[in-house]
Amino acid sequence: MHDARVVAARILVLVPAGAWVLLAPAALSPYLLIIWCYALIFSIACLGLNLVFGTTGLLSLGHAAYFGAGAYAGAFLYRFADIHSFEVYFLVGILTSTLLAAGIGFLCVRATKIHFAILTLAFGQIFHSLFIDGAIFRLFGPLGWALYLVGEGSMYIPRLTILGIEFEPEEFIPAFYYVIVFAFCASVFLLWRINHSPFGKALRAIRDNQTRAVYIGIPVRQYRWYAFTISGVFLGLAGALYGQLDRQITPEQLDWLFSAELVLATVLGGTRDFIGPVLGAFVFIGLDEIAGRWAIGHNIMMGLLLMLVVFVFPRGLAGTLDLVPGIRKVGLLMKRKWL
Amino acid sequence: MLEVTQINTFRGPAHILHGLTLSVNEQEVVCLVGRNGAGKTTTIDSIMGLLPLRSGQIVFHGENITGLAAHMRARRGMGYAPEDCGIFPELTVEENLMISRWLANASGRVKEAAFTGSDAQERAFSVFPEVRTLTHREGLHLSGGQKKMVAIARAMTLSPSLLLLDEAFEGLAPAVVTRFIDAVIKIKEMGISILMAESNLANASRIADRLYAIDRGEIIFHGDPKEALKNEEVMKALRG
Amino acid sequence: MDEQKQVTRRDFLRQLGVTVGAAGLGATGIGATGYLAAPARAAMKPKGNIPSTPIKTGHITFLTGPAELLGGPGLRGHLLAAEEINAQGGILGKRKIETIQADEAAGTDANVKELRRMKLSEKIDLFTGVISSGNTPALGPVAEELKVLTMFNDGCTDFLFDKAVPNPKYVFRVTNIQSADGVTAAVGAAQHWPKARKIASIQPDYSYGRNVHEHFTLALERLTGGIEVVAEAWPKLFTTDFTPHITKLLSAKPDLLVVGLWGGDYVAFYKQALRYGLFDKMKVATTLAFGGVPHAVGKDHPEGVLAGVHANYHFLYPPGDQWPVNKKFVDTYHKRWKEYPSFESDGAYTTLMMYKAAVEKANQLTGGWPDDEAIIAMLEGMGYDSPAGYVYIRPDNHQGYKDAVTGLTKNLPEYDFPVWDPNSIVYIPIRSITAPPNWPKPGQGGNNESTAAADWIKKTWPKAKA
Amino acid sequence: MDILVLQILNSLFYASVLFLLAAGLSLIFGVMGIINMAHGSLYALGAYVTAWVITFAATAVHPAVLFLLLPAGALVVTAAGVVIEPVLLRPLYKRPEEYQLLITFGLLLVLEDVMRFVWGGTPLSASPLMDALGIVHVGEFVYPTYNLLVIAIGVFAALGVWAFVYRTRFGVMLRATSQDRRMASALGMNVGRVYVQAFGLGCFMAGLGGAIVVPSQAAVLGMGVEVLVLAFVVVVIGGLGSLEGALVGALIVSFVRTGVIQFYEELELAVLYLIAAAVLLVRPTGLFGRPQ
């Protein structure tokens, strides 16, 4: 039997949320809709990162590489295979980022703690410098080199067809929004399942006490590698969506400073609560939007915010919200096992 | 000289010590006996100031030192040798001792007694002459027994009035234990009090003037070592 | 000395219409075919109803970082124009100019987002600014899609209209194109140092540097013949330590070094090169030595260096006695900002003034506030007397053209920074160094070069006898 | 041949600056276990302060006096460090290490903007110092004497730091604290004070790096972040927490960079990261690092 309160809480939360999600394109101005889309995409990336960071306890400073790979792969495909289908672009992006994460992850999970952070940083920067230098573009011959010169490593991505439909400029974002929402819901669902599976529990066991995890028979390095690779899937997914939304991809999305932003948003939201990274991503994008108005002072604001979170909200926003009794209650009811 | 009253200590979320009370008098060897996990190390760490107290009070030489940082307690005359010896692995034995000598001189307490860190070190060497031959070795390359000796010698070099020894005999061969027991008695004769955490009641009863038995963070017995041996309940708790 | 070769080179330069020395100005100009808007003309009476809401312009430029040396003067030029226009009550006497600024140093991705925000959220009427040639190709297509009237005042890569936006409607660019930088430096070098054969090159490692290197070597080969590139150095943009690069250049013992570094990078480079005696060992031709604020380069800068100004404006030229527009601009600018204008100041100032002229002209034809279509129609083919001389916007590619100029550095007592030696200035009609309208773009009509200009030079320039 | 000498000098010059930076980073990590992300920004701060002081004083005083002002940047950065450690870092030692990374990253962001506000975008240089020393001849080429001074400062700093850490009372205490913080305090060492001193010393070295580099280059915005990544490469190669490692790492990075520029410039950055990654994979704690 359903507990009536559980049902009530779910209706209370999910119905308005669902209505808002469906109506957002009509309710928001074109610009705010774009920002809303960014926040959803950023959330996916932060959730993916948190599988490695919060759940497994490994701080990665190189996740920008998988995000960027997700967008770049499709951009090259469009340029050199002349494919205009978003679906193909999207899948190629995810596949590339997954393979890249599997490869780099295999090498990185040998290390832990600060050494892991620096190893991921080094690999991320190798990847970044290959784009900055144009080395990747040289692989694509004279046209690739010309592309590099046009954009200094940035690539333009046109409006692709979604399910075979070509959209006009004004219609495109509202239509693409539903793709993003779908991807967001799917990512939340999948990551939720992964987090609450025995595998997810094993990852937390590794995070909390590696030695004990070894004793109870968890193949630690292998599981870390799996977690890293899975997070690469979601980073690639987010990157591919980002490329199509922004309609370009630049080496800035590969740089360690972007990796640091992902970490920052995740910590802001809270790494120990499943929904923390989503909260963090939304707040981060919102603050970035506000701070962006001031041409200078943006960094100061972000820096001070970071310090504030570390000192005042050590468990992140999600952890802090959890201290509010009403919200805590609704949260618990939401988490109750779904029948 | 040391009065520990009703202290409660936590490690992370775990409540370890529950209202523990004990005392050490001048020129006395006191043993704290208990099983692994009974709270011995936590007691020693609480007295040394390495763990914060939730409540309770610690008085040393009539001064309330409850809120004092560890290094301030050391400067007031507490010497400490932990279970793992705490020898700095990449420092030579000489450098390990040097630190104590400097700090003994810097604390100001020894100056009043016209007694320097070097004097204190000489006194430690008289107890453990072996240490003198180890001075150029790095901490990393000492054997377990050598580490124990250096740890005690280093604590003595601080010229303390009270030595806190955590499992000083752990892992030593029976013959060596006897050697250490003699050393402890010698130290006591120099006028230094000792509070020792020990899991072996037999060893403890050989040296202790008084004995506390601890179980699950509470003192379950206090008194003469011989009485402890006779007390069924204590023996049961200590054996587990 | 082979007399024949000398004559050939001289003939060649004469054929290009190159003139040397301060007296050369005035005879040039590419023959206006469009509407000539002279700022000196008396203000026309606006027709129809003009709303009094302000004109919102978005201006993205470098406000911070090493490139602020270019961005700062640009912004000041823009603001000066806005102030002058607003002092007359605004455009058409009614609409004052409001400027929303953003920092280009935030990066390409952030700049694209900011342009979207400016259009969708702030509803700007006109987008201006942009210095980096990496940014205009990213911003151009977005501006076309957003249908926002855009007048870049720099970001001068040929690729913008060759490839990124091949058929522009909303996007214009007022400064010269990049390929002209390399070619201008080559013409200047051929004029002053005809015997240089061993060439070295130090360029920032991105598209501007690649472009300068390619066009300089291509043009110089045609002008003098028989050149050999003996060393190339490609420092990353915003490098601070150039000493290994400088040593590498010294090791190749070239006759002539071409430098495409700009802003803070050029300042750091020349100071380090000075201490390595580089300027004593080779002739140096730059594309942007005088590109920042004039006082960014100190009097320690060596004399006799070919100092390019990129978009063909140095505040002393055209001289005030020949071109009062410039004298007036320099005086008001100096009064307002306590410094001399750079080519970016002229570019940003002229951009806004040309917009104003186009609106006024369109208003005369249609009445009321003209829509973007009408303004665009007026801008296409517009000629304008700017402080830098005559500017013409070619209708086929929306690119502004003005004659190219460069000269050798000299320390004159009346300025605390080096300026051009008046006798060394080289003027080049712009038509002589850029591809004509409708020349095939790269990848089309047998053009396999990186720019239309490169293809045109390869196919039409004679080769000087080696 | 002369070119070889010049390139070696160039590499040593670069290595001197990198060593100061990386050794400070490594020292702070060794003692406190903190990766100071703001280290590059402190280096930039040192550069700006020195350039600013020297520009200000250049017209007023004799060049010889200007040299006394060279360490101004280092001193200001040290003062900043002595405030930063107790206020920002001390409350976090018990928290997981990512929080320490985050707080120093926040500090990096703040410092970058502070320098922007104070000094704006125009590069600041301190060339009077450079000019005062003139040049020396290397075969047919010349080399700025000031750069030799920088190399000398680098060598002196390396020796000085070595002697300081291995030959002084403070050095012994520093090493003891870095090896066992608990035991150090139980022996009566004021660990808090050792931390402030170590952090201050690390900052001093970063600031000195910035101060000595500025007369030959210029202080520009963004120089801190650029150099931070290089300093990471150095400490990763040499081993976090090791001074010998910082020295060897700085030499490797400088000579490799110069070599790549001379022969195959496109790979300048990628090669350095590749070396770092390769070292980490073979020896996760770097060439001279302590085992985990």
Short mmCIF file of C-alpha atoms in Angstrom, two decimals, chain C residues 63-69 103 105 205 210 232-245 247-248 250-253 263-264 267-268 271-272 274-278 281 296 300, chain D residues 3 6-7 10 13-14 43 116 120-123 125 127-128 130-131 134-135 140-144 147 215-218 220-221 223 226 257-258 260-269:
data_model
loop_
_atom_site.label_atom_id
_atom_site.label_comp_id
_atom_site.label_asym_id
_atom_site.label_seq_id
_atom_site.Cartn_x
_atom_site.Cartn_y
_atom_site.Cartn_z
CA LEU C 63 38.86 45.41 -21.03
CA THR C 64 41.42 43.34 -19.15
CA GLY C 65 44.49 41.26 -19.80
CA PRO C 66 47.41 41.90 -22.10
CA ALA C 67 45.10 42.79 -25.01
CA GLU C 68 43.61 45.68 -23.07
CA LEU C 69 46.34 47.69 -24.80
CA ASP C 103 35.04 41.93 -21.66
CA ALA C 105 39.00 38.45 -22.36
CA ASP C 205 50.81 30.79 -32.63
CA ARG C 210 49.84 32.19 -39.53
CA GLU C 232 60.27 30.47 -37.74
CA ALA C 233 59.26 30.99 -34.11
CA TRP C 234 55.70 30.47 -32.94
CA PRO C 235 55.34 31.52 -29.31
CA LYS C 236 51.96 30.86 -27.75
CA LEU C 237 49.71 33.89 -27.44
CA PHE C 238 50.40 35.78 -24.17
CA THR C 239 53.81 34.21 -23.67
CA THR C 240 55.94 36.16 -21.21
CA ASP C 241 59.36 34.61 -21.82
CA PHE C 242 60.55 35.02 -25.40
CA THR C 243 64.22 34.37 -24.81
CA PRO C 244 64.42 30.86 -26.33
CA HIS C 245 62.58 32.14 -29.40
CA THR C 247 67.94 32.92 -29.44
CA LYS C 248 66.57 30.63 -32.10
CA LEU C 250 69.60 34.86 -33.75
CA SER C 251 71.01 31.45 -34.53
CA ALA C 252 69.58 31.54 -38.06
CA LYS C 253 71.33 34.87 -38.88
CA GLY C 263 49.78 44.26 -27.56
CA GLY C 264 51.59 43.29 -24.39
CA VAL C 267 56.18 45.07 -25.65
CA ALA C 268 57.63 42.07 -23.81
CA LYS C 271 62.30 44.65 -24.50
CA GLN C 272 63.81 41.17 -24.37
CA LEU C 274 66.76 44.62 -27.22
CA ARG C 275 68.88 43.01 -24.50
CA TYR C 276 69.85 40.18 -26.82
CA GLY C 277 71.07 42.68 -29.41
CA LEU C 278 68.58 41.33 -31.92
CA LYS C 281 71.79 41.90 -36.10
CA ALA C 296 52.89 51.61 -24.90
CA ASP C 300 63.98 52.51 -25.68
CA ILE D 3 73.77 29.71 -29.47
CA LEU D 6 72.68 31.23 -24.90
CA GLN D 7 70.00 28.57 -24.89
CA ASN D 10 67.91 30.88 -21.17
CA PHE D 13 67.05 31.54 -16.20
CA TYR D 14 63.68 29.92 -16.65
CA TYR D 43 53.86 34.89 -7.93
CA ARG D 116 42.96 43.63 -12.24
CA GLY D 120 44.53 47.41 -14.74
CA GLY D 121 45.43 45.90 -18.05
CA THR D 122 48.59 47.74 -19.03
CA PRO D 123 51.70 45.60 -18.56
CA SER D 125 57.73 46.38 -16.17
CA SER D 127 63.29 47.69 -16.87
CA PRO D 128 65.51 50.23 -15.08
CA MET D 130 67.65 45.47 -16.40
CA ASP D 131 69.24 48.53 -18.00
CA GLY D 134 73.95 46.19 -19.16
CA ILE D 135 75.02 43.22 -21.23
CA GLU D 140 79.20 37.21 -31.37
CA PHE D 141 76.02 37.56 -29.34
CA VAL D 142 75.10 39.46 -26.22
CA TYR D 143 73.27 38.42 -23.10
CA PRO D 144 71.66 40.64 -20.47
CA ASN D 147 69.51 37.44 -16.35
CA PRO D 215 62.59 43.42 -14.73
CA SER D 216 63.31 41.21 -17.72
CA GLN D 217 59.72 40.57 -18.73
CA ALA D 218 56.61 42.38 -17.58
CA VAL D 220 50.67 41.01 -17.10
CA LEU D 221 47.30 39.71 -16.05
CA MET D 223 50.64 35.31 -15.83
CA GLU D 226 49.76 30.28 -16.87
CA ARG D 257 60.90 23.65 -23.28
CA THR D 258 63.92 25.37 -24.78
CA VAL D 260 61.28 21.94 -28.14
CA ILE D 261 61.17 25.62 -29.09
CA GLN D 262 64.49 25.35 -30.91
CA PHE D 263 63.55 22.21 -32.82
CA TYR D 264 59.84 21.46 -32.92
CA GLU D 265 57.78 24.25 -31.57
CA GLU D 266 54.22 23.04 -32.13
CA LEU D 267 54.50 20.59 -29.28
CA GLU D 268 55.71 23.03 -26.63
CA LEU D 269 52.94 22.41 -24.11
#
